[in-house]
Coordinates of C-alpha atoms in Angstrom, one line a residue:
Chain A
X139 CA 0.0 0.0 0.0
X140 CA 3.1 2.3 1.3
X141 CA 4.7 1.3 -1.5
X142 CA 2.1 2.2 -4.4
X143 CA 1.4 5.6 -2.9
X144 CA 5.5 6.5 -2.6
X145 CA 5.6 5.5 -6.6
X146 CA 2.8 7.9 -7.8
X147 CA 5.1 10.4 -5.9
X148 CA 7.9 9.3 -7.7
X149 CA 6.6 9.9 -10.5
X150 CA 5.9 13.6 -9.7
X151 CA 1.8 13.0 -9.9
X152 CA -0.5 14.9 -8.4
X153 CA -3.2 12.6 -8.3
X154 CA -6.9 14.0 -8.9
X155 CA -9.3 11.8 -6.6
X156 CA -11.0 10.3 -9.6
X157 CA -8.3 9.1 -11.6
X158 CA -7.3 5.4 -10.9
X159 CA -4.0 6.3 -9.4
X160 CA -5.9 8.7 -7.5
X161 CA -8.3 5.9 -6.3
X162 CA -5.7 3.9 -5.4
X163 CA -3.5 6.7 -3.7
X164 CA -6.6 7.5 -1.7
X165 CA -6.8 3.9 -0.7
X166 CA -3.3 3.7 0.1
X167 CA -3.5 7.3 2.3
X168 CA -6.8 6.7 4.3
X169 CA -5.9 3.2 4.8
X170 CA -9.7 2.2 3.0
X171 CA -9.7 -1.4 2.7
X172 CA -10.1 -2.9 -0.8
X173 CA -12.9 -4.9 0.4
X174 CA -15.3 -2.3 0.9
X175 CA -14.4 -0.8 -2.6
X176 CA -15.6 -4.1 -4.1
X177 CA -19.0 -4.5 -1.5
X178 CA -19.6 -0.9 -2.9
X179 CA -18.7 -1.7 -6.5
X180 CA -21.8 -4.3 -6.1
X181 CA -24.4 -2.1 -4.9
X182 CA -23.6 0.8 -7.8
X183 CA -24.2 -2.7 -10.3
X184 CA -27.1 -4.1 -8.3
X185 CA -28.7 -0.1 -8.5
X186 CA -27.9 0.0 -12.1
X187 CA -29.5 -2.6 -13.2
X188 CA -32.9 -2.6 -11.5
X189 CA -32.7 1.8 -12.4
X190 CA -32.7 1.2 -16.0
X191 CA -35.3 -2.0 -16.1
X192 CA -32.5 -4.5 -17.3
X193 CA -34.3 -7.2 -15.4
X194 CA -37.2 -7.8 -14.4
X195 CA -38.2 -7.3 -10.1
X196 CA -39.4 -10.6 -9.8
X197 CA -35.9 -11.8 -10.4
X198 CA -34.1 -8.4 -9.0
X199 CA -35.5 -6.4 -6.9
X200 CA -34.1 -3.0 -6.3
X201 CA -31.9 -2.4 -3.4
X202 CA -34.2 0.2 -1.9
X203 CA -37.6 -2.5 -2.5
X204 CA -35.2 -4.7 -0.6
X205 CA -34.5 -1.9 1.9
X206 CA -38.4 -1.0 2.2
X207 CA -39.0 -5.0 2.4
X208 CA -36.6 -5.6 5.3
X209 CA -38.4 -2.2 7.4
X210 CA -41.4 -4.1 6.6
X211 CA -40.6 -7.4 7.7
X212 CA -38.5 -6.4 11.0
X213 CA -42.0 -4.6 12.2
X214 CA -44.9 -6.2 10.5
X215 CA -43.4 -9.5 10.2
X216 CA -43.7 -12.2 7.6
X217 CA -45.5 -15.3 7.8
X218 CA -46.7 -14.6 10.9
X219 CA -43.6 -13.7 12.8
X220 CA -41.4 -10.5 12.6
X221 CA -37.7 -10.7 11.6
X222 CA -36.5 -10.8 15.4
X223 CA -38.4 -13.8 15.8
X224 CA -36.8 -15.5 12.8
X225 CA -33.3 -14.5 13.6
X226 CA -34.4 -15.6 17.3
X227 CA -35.6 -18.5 16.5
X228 CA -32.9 -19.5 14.2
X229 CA -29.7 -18.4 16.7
X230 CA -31.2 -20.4 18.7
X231 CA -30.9 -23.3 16.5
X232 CA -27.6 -22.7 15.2
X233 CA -26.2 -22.1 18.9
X234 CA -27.8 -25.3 20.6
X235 CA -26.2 -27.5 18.0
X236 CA -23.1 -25.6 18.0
X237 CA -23.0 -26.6 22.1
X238 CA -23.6 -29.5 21.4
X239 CA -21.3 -30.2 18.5
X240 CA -18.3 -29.0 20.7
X241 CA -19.4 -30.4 23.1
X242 CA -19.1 -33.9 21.5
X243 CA -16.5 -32.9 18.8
X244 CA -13.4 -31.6 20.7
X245 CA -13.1 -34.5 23.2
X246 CA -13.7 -36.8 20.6
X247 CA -11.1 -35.2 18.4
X248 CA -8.4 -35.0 21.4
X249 CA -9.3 -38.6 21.9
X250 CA -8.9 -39.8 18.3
X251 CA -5.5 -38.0 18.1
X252 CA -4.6 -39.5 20.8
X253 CA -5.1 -43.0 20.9
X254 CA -5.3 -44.7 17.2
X255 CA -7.9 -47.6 18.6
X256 CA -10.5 -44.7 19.3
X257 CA -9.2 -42.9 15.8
X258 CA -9.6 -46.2 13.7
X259 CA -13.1 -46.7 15.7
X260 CA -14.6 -43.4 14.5
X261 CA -12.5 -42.1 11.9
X262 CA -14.1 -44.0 8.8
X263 CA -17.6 -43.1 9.6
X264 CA -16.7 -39.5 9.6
X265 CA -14.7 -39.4 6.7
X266 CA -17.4 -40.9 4.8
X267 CA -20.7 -38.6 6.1
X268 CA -18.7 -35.4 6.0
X269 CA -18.6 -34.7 2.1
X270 CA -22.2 -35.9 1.9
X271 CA -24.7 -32.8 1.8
X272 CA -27.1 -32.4 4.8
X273 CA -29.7 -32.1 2.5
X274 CA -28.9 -35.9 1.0
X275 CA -29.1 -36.9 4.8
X276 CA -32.4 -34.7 6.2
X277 CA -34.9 -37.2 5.0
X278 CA -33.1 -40.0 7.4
X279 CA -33.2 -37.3 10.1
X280 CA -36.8 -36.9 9.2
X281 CA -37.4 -40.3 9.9
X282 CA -35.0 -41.2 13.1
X283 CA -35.9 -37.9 14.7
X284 CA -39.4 -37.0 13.3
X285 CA -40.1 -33.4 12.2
X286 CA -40.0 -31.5 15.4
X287 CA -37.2 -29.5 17.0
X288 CA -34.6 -32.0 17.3
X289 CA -34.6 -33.3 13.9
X290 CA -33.2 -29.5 13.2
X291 CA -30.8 -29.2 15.9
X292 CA -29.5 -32.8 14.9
X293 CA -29.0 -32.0 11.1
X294 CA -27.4 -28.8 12.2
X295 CA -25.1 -30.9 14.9
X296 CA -24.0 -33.2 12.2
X297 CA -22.9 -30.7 9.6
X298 CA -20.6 -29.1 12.5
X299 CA -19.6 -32.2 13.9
X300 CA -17.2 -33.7 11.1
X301 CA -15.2 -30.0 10.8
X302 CA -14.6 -29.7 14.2
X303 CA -13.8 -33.5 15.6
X304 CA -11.4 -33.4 12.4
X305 CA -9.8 -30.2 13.2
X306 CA -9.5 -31.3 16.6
X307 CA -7.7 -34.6 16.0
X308 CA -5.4 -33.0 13.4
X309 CA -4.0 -30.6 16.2
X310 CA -3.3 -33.2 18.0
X311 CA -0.9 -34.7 15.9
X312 CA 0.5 -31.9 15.3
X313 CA 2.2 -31.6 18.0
X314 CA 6.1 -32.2 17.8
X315 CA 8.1 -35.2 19.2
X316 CA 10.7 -32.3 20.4
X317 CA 7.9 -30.5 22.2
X318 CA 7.0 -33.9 24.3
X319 CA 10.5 -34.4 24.3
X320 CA 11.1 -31.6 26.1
X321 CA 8.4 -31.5 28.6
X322 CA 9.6 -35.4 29.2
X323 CA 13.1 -34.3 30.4
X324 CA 11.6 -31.3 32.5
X325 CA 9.8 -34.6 34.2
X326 CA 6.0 -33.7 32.8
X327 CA 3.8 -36.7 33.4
X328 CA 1.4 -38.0 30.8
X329 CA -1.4 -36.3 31.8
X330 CA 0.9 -33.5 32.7
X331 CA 2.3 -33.3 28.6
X332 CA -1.5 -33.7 27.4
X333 CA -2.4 -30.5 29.9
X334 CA 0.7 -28.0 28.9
X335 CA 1.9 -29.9 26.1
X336 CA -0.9 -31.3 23.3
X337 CA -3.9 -28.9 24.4
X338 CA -2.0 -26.3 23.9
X339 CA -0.8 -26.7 21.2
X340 CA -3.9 -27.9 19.3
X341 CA -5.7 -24.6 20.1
X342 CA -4.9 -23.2 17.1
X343 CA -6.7 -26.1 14.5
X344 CA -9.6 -26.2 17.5
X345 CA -10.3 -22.6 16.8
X346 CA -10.1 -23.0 13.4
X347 CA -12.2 -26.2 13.4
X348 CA -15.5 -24.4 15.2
X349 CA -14.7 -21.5 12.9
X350 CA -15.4 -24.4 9.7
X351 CA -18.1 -25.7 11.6
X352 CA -20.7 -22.6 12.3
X353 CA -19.3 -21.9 8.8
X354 CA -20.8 -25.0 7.5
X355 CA -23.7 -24.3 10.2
X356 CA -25.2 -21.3 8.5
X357 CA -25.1 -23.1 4.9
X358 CA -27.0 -25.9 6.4
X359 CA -29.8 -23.5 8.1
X360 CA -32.5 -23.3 5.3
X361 CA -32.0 -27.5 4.9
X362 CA -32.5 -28.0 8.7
X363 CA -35.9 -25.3 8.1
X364 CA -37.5 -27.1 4.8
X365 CA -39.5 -29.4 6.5
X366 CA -42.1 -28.7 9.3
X367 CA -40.7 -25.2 10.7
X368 CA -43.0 -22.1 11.5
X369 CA -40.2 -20.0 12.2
X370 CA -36.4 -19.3 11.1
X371 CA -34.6 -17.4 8.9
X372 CA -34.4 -20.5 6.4
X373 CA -38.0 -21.2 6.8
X374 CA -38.9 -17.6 6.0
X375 CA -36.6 -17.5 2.5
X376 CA -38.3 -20.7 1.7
X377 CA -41.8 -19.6 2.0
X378 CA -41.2 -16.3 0.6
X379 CA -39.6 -17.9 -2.6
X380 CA -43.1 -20.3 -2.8
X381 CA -45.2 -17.2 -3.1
X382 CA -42.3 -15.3 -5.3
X383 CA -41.6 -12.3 -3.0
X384 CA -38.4 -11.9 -3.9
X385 CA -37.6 -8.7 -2.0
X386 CA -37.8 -10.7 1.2
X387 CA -36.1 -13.5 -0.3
X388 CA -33.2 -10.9 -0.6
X389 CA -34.0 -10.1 3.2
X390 CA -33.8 -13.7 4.2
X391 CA -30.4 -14.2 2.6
X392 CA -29.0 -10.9 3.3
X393 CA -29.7 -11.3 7.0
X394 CA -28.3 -15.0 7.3
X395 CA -25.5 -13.5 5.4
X396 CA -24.8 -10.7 7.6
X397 CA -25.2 -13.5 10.8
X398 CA -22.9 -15.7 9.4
X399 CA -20.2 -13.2 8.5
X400 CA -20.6 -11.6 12.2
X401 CA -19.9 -14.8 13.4
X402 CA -17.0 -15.7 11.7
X403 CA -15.8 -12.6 12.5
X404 CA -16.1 -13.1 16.1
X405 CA -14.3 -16.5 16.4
X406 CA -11.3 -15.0 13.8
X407 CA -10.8 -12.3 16.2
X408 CA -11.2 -14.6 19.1
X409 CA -8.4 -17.0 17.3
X410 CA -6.0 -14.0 17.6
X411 CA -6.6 -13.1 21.3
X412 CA -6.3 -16.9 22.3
X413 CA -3.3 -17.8 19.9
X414 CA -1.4 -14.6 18.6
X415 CA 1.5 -17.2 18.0
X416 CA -0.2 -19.1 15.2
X417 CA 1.8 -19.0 11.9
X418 CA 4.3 -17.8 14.0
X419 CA 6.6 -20.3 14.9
Chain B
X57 CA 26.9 -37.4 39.3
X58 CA 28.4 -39.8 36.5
X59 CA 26.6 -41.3 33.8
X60 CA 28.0 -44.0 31.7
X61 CA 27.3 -45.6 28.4
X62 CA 28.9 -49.1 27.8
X63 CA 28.7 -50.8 24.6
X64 CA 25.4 -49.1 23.5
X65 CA 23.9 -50.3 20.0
X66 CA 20.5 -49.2 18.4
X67 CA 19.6 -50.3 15.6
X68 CA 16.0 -49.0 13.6
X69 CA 13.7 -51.3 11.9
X70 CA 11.7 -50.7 9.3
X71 CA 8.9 -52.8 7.6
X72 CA 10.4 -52.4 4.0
X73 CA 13.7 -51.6 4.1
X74 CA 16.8 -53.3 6.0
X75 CA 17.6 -53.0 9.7
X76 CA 19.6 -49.8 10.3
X77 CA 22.8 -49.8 12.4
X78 CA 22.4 -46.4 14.0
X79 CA 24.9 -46.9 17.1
X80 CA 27.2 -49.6 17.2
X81 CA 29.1 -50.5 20.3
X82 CA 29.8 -47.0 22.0
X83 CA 31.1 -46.7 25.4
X84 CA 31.8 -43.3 27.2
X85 CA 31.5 -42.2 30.2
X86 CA 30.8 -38.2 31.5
X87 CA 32.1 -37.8 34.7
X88 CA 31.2 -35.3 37.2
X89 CA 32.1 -31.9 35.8
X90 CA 33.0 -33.3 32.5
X91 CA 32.5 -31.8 29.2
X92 CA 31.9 -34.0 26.8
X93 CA 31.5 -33.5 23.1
X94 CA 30.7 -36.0 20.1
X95 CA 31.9 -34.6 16.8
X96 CA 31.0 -36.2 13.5
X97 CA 29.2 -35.5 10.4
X98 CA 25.4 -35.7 9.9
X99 CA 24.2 -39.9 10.6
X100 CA 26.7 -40.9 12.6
X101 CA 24.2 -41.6 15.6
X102 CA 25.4 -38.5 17.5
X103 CA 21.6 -38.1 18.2
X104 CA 20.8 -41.1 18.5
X105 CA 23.7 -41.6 21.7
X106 CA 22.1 -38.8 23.0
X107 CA 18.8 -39.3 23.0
X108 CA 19.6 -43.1 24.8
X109 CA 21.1 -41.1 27.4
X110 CA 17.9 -38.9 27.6
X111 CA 16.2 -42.1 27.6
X112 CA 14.1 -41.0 24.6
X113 CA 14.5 -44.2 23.2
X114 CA 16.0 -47.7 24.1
X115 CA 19.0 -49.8 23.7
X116 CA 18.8 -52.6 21.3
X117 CA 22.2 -54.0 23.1
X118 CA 23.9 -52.4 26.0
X119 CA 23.8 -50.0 28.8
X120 CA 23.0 -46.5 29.9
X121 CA 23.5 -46.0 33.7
X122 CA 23.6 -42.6 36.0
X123 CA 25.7 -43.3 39.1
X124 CA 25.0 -47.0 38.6
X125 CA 20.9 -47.0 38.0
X126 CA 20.2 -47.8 34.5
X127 CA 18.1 -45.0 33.0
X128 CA 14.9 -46.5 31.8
X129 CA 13.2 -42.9 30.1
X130 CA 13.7 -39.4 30.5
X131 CA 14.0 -37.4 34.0
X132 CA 14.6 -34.0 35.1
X133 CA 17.8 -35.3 36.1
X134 CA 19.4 -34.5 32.6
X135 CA 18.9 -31.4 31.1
X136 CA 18.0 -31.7 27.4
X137 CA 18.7 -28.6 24.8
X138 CA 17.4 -29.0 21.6
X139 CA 18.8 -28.1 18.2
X140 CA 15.5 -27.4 17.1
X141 CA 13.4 -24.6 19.2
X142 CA 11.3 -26.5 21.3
X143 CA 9.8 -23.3 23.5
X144 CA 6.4 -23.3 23.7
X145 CA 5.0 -20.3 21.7
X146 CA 2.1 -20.0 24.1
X147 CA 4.2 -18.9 27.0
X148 CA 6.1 -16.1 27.9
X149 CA 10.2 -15.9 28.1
X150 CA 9.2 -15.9 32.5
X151 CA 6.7 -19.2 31.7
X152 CA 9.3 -21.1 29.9
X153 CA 11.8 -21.2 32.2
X154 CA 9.7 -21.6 34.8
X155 CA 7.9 -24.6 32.9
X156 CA 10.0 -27.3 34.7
X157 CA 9.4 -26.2 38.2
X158 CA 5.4 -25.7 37.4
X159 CA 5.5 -29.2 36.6
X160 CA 7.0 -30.1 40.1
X161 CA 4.3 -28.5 41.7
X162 CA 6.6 -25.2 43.0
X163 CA 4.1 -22.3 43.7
X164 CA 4.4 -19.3 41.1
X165 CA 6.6 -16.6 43.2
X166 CA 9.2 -19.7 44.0
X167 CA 9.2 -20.6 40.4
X168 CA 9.5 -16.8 39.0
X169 CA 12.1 -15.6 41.1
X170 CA 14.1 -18.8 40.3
X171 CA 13.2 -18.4 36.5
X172 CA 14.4 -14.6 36.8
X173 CA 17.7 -15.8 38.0
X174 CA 18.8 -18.1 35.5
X175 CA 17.2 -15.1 33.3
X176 CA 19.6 -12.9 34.6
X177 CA 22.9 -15.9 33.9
X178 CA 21.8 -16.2 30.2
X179 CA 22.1 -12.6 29.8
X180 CA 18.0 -12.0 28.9
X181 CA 17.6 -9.8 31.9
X182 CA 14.1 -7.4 30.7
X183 CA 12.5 -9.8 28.3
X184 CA 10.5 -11.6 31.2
X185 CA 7.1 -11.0 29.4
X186 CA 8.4 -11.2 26.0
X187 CA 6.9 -13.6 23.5
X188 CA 9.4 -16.5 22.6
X189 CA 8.4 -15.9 18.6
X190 CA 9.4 -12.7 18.9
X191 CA 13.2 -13.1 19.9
X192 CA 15.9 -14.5 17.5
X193 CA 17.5 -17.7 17.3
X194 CA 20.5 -16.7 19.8
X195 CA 17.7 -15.7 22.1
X196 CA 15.7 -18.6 22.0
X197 CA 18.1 -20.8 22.6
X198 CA 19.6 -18.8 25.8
X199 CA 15.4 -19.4 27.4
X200 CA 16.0 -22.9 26.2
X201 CA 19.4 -23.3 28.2
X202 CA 17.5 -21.2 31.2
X203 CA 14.7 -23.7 30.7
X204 CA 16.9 -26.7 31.2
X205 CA 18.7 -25.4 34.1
X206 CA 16.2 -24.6 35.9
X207 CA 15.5 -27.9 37.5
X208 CA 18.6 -28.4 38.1
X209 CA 19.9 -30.8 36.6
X210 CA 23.9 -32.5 36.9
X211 CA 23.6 -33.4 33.2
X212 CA 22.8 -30.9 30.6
X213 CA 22.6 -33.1 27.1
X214 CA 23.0 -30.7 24.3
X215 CA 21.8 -31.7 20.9
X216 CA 23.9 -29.2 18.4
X217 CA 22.1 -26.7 19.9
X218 CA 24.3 -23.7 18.2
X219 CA 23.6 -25.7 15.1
X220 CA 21.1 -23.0 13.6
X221 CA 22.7 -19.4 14.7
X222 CA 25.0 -17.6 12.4
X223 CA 28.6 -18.1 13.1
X224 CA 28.9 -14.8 15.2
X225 CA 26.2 -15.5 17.5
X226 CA 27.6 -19.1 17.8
X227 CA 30.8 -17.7 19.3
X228 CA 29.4 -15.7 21.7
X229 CA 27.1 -18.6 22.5
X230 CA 29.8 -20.9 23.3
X231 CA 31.5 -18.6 25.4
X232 CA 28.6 -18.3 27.3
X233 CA 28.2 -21.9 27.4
X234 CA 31.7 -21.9 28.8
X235 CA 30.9 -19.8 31.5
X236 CA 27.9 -21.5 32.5
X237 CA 29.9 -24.7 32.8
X238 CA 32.3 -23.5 34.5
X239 CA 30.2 -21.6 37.2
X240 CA 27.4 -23.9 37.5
X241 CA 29.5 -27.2 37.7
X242 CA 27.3 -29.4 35.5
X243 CA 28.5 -32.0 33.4
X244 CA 27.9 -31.7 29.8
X245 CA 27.2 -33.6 26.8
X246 CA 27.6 -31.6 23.6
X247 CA 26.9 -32.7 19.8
X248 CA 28.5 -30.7 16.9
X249 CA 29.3 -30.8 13.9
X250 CA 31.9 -27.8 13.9
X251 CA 35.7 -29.5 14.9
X252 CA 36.7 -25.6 16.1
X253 CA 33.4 -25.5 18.5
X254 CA 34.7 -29.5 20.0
X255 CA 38.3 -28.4 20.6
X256 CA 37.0 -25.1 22.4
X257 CA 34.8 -26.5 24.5
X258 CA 34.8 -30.7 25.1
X259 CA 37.0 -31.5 28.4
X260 CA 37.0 -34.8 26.2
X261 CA 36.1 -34.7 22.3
X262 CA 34.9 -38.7 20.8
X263 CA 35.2 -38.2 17.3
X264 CA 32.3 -40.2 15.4
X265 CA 31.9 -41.9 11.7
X266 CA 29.0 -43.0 10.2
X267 CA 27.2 -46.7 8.4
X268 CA 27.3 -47.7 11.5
X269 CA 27.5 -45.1 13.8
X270 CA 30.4 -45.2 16.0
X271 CA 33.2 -43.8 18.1
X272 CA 36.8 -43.7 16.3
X273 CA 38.7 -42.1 18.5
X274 CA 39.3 -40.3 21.7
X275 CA 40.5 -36.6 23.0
X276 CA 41.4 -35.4 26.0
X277 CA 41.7 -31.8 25.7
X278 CA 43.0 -28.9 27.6
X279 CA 41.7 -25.8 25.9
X280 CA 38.5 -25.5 27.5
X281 CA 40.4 -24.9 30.9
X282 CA 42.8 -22.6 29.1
X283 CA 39.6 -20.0 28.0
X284 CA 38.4 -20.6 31.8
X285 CA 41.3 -19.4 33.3
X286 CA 42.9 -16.5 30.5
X287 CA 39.1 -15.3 29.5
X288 CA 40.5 -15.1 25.7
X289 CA 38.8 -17.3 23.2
X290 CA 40.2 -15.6 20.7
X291 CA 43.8 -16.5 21.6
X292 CA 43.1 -20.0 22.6
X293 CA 41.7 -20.6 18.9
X294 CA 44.0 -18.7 17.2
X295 CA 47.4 -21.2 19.4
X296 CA 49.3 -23.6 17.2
X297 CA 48.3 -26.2 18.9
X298 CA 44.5 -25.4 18.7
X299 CA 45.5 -25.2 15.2
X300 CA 47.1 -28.3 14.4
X301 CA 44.6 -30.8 16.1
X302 CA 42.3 -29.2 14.2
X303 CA 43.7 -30.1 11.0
X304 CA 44.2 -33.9 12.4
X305 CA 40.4 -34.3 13.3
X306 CA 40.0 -32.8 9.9
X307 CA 41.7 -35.3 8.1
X308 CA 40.2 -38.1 10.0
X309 CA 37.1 -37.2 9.7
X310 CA 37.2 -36.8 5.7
X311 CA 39.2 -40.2 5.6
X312 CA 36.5 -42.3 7.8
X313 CA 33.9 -40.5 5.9
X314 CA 35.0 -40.7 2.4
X315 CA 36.3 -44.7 3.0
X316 CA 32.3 -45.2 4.3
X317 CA 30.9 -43.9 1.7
X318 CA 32.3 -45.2 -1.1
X319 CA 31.8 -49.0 1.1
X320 CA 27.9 -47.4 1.5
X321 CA 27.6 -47.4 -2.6
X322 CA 29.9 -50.5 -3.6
X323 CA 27.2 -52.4 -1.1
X324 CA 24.0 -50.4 -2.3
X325 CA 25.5 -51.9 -6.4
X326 CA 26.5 -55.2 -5.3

């Protein structure tokens, strides 16, 4: 960035602000991150195309429809249940069988990259569910778990689980022989090495492994809301695509975007307060 | 404390490839106070002597024995510094030291205010809180040598542990590493690969050659006590006969070596 700024210098320019090297001295100056450049790119094509009629509404609504839609649905509600509701009802969802995916998944992990009786025990089966969609596996849900609450929290469980017991079990072998080593001659104990040693030290693919699960979490929500739900965020995409209001369509995946992203976010910066040495060493 | 190796021979198996001879037949002995150093080029089971008398692995025939108790696996007993950093990244420079005597249950003032001392003999006096990924090499390796001390060991087992500086901060290394033996009275094992670092520092050098890894000759050396007593490294490399033995280890080495070698591939096309 530094860099690209000193060169227009160089080059004796006195950039004017609309000029590409002007754009990209500004960026370089007031430190605005190319990101936001691009989100904003998007809007000025999503605006452009609904201003001068280049498609239809019923495929693209206009950001400000959308806008409108998304007052509308946050007080009024939409099939019978406002916006909160459906985020509510949806976090809590998500959160329950992200508890209960940890829960289950980082022991399990530990445990597997631990001892290769409990890895050869579990890891097949996992290997072999995790590339399969949810939405190949819902019906069997369905019919295990029936159509109430826990059918939803299970499907959204299993899509977190295989990410996270993984991630888990690969941290554990990461861990060096020189590190236990090392800990052996200072006169650590087994349990003592697993403790300050190989916890540790898998913190880093832990994080990262919850971080892949609510990732693959979110992209299983409107699956684990197809069948059977009266609430949710999923749930109220679907039912707004069945009677073709696409505006809240847009709201629905907008707002599970915006979720999703906030809680990626969180864990990433949560990954650098907890281990500021990963990539480090 | 004196620990003693007598005709020590590992060998490695593997499921599809011949039985490796990693150690054959090496006795040594480092006596209290002792500074012992195994020279030799890389896979001449330098490591692999070493980490028997860690008691990271086991003998396939032989002994390893500290004041006449075989060593059956590692102890706080003997120090271990590692060529390659094995800090933990998740603690502070303090927490590092201090690791050893967390582990045997000594409350946290007791284990800091040791931990600052041996701080203070390494010469990393002020970087208590830093974070070990943030010093360099010369510095990690000084908190490694604190870490190792600090549970007091009589053995300190040093795995080329200057292996990875630059040659500047290796000097100044082993002069610290002179110092230390000298005022803390441990005995030493020491692996390198540099002849100049063996003659300046080993009380006794064992010279090793590899396919199979073994000892092929003995030194008892004087230079060590020479740097102790006239504090000038420089001069005590720089003497004749610093000079000369040099040049004999040389030529050994690159005899036993070369004569090996060419044995390794005559087998490898017969």
């Amino acid at each position: 960035m530094v860099d690209i700024s000193l060169l227009a210098l160089a080059e004796g320019a006195t950039p004017s602000a609309w000029s590409p090297r002007g754009l990209r001295a500004a960026v370089a100056r007031r430190g605005i991150p190319i990101t936001l450049i691009s989100a904003l790119g998007l809007l000025l094509a999503w605006t452009l195309a609904t201003q001068f009629k280049l498609v239809a509404p019923l495929f693209l609504p206009s950001p400000f429809d959308v806008a409108t839609q998304f007052y509308t649905v946050a007080v009024d509600g939409f099939s019978n249940a406002t916006l909160a509701q459906h985020v509510g009802t949806s976090l809590f969802r998500i959160l329950t069988a992200f508890v209960i995916a940890t829960a289950i998944g980082v022991p399990l992990g530990l445990a597997m990259g631990l001892n290769r009786w409990v890895n050869g025990l579990f890891s097949a089966p996992i290997q072999l569910y995790w590339p399969v969609p949810p939405l190949a596996y819902l019906p069997l849900v369905i019919i295990w778990f029936g159509i109430g609450e826990t059918a939803k929290i299970i499907l959204l469980s299993l899509a977190m689980f295989a990410p996270i017991v993984i991630s888990a079990q690969a941290g554990v072998r990461s861990v060096s022989q020189a590190r236990v080593q090392a800990a052996q001659s200072l006169g650590a104990t087994k349990a003592q090495i697993f403790r300050h040693v190989v916890l540790p030290n898998a913190l880093p693919e832990i994080l990262t492994g919850l971080r892949l699960g609510i990732g693959s979490g979110w992209a299983t929500l409107v699956a684990a809301e197809l069948v059977a739900a009266t609430k949710g965020l999923g749930f109220m995409t679907l039912s707004a695509a069945q009677f073709l209001v696409t505006d809240v369509v847009f709201v629905g995946i907008l707002t599970i975007a915006a979720l999703a992203t906030i809680f990626l976010t969180t864990l990433r910066l949560l990954e650098r307060r907890l281990t500021p040495w990963k990539g480090q060493d | 404390m004196t620990l003693i190796v007598s005709n020590a021979s590992v060998t490695y198996e593997s499921k599809d490839s011949p039985p490796v001879l990693a150690l054959a037949d090496a006795s040594l002995t480092i006596p209290r106070q002792g500074f012992v150093v195994a020279l030799g080029a890389s896979g001449c089971g330098k490591t692999t002597l070493l980490n028997a008398m860690a008691g990271f692995l086991s003998l396939t025939a032989g002994s390893v024995t500290v004041d006449d108790v075989p060593v059956t696996g590692p102890g706080p007993d003997r120090g271990v510094v590692f060529q390659k950093d094995t800090l933990y990244p998740w603690l502070s420079v303090l927490d590092n030291v201090a690791f050893g005597l967390k582990l045997a249950g000594l409350d946290r003032p007791k284990r800091e205010a040791k931990a600052r001392e041996l701080l203070a003999l390494v010469g990393l006096e002020g970087f208590e809180k830093s974070a070990t990924y943030q010093l360099s090499g010369g510095m990690r390796q000084r908190v490694s040598l604190a870490r190792a001390l600090a549970t007091n060991p009589e053995i300190l087992l040093m795995d080329e542990p200057l292996g990875a500086l630059d040659s500047l901060t290796r000097e100044t290394m082993q002069e610290l590493i002179v110092d230390l033996w000298a005022s803390t009275r441990k005995s030493i094992f020491f692996i390198t690969h540099s002849i100049e670092e063996a003659l300046f520092l080993g009380t006794e050098v064992v010279v090793m050659s590899p396919r199979p890894g073994r000892i092929i000759r003995r030194y008892t050396l004087d230079f060590v006590h020479r740097t102790v007593a006239s504090r000038d490294a420089a001069r005590v490399k720089s003497d004749p006969e610093f000079i000369a033995l040099r040049e004999e280890i040389r030529n050994l080495i690159h005899q036993t070596g070369a004569e090996s070698d060419g044995r390794h591939l005559l087998a490898r096309a017969g």
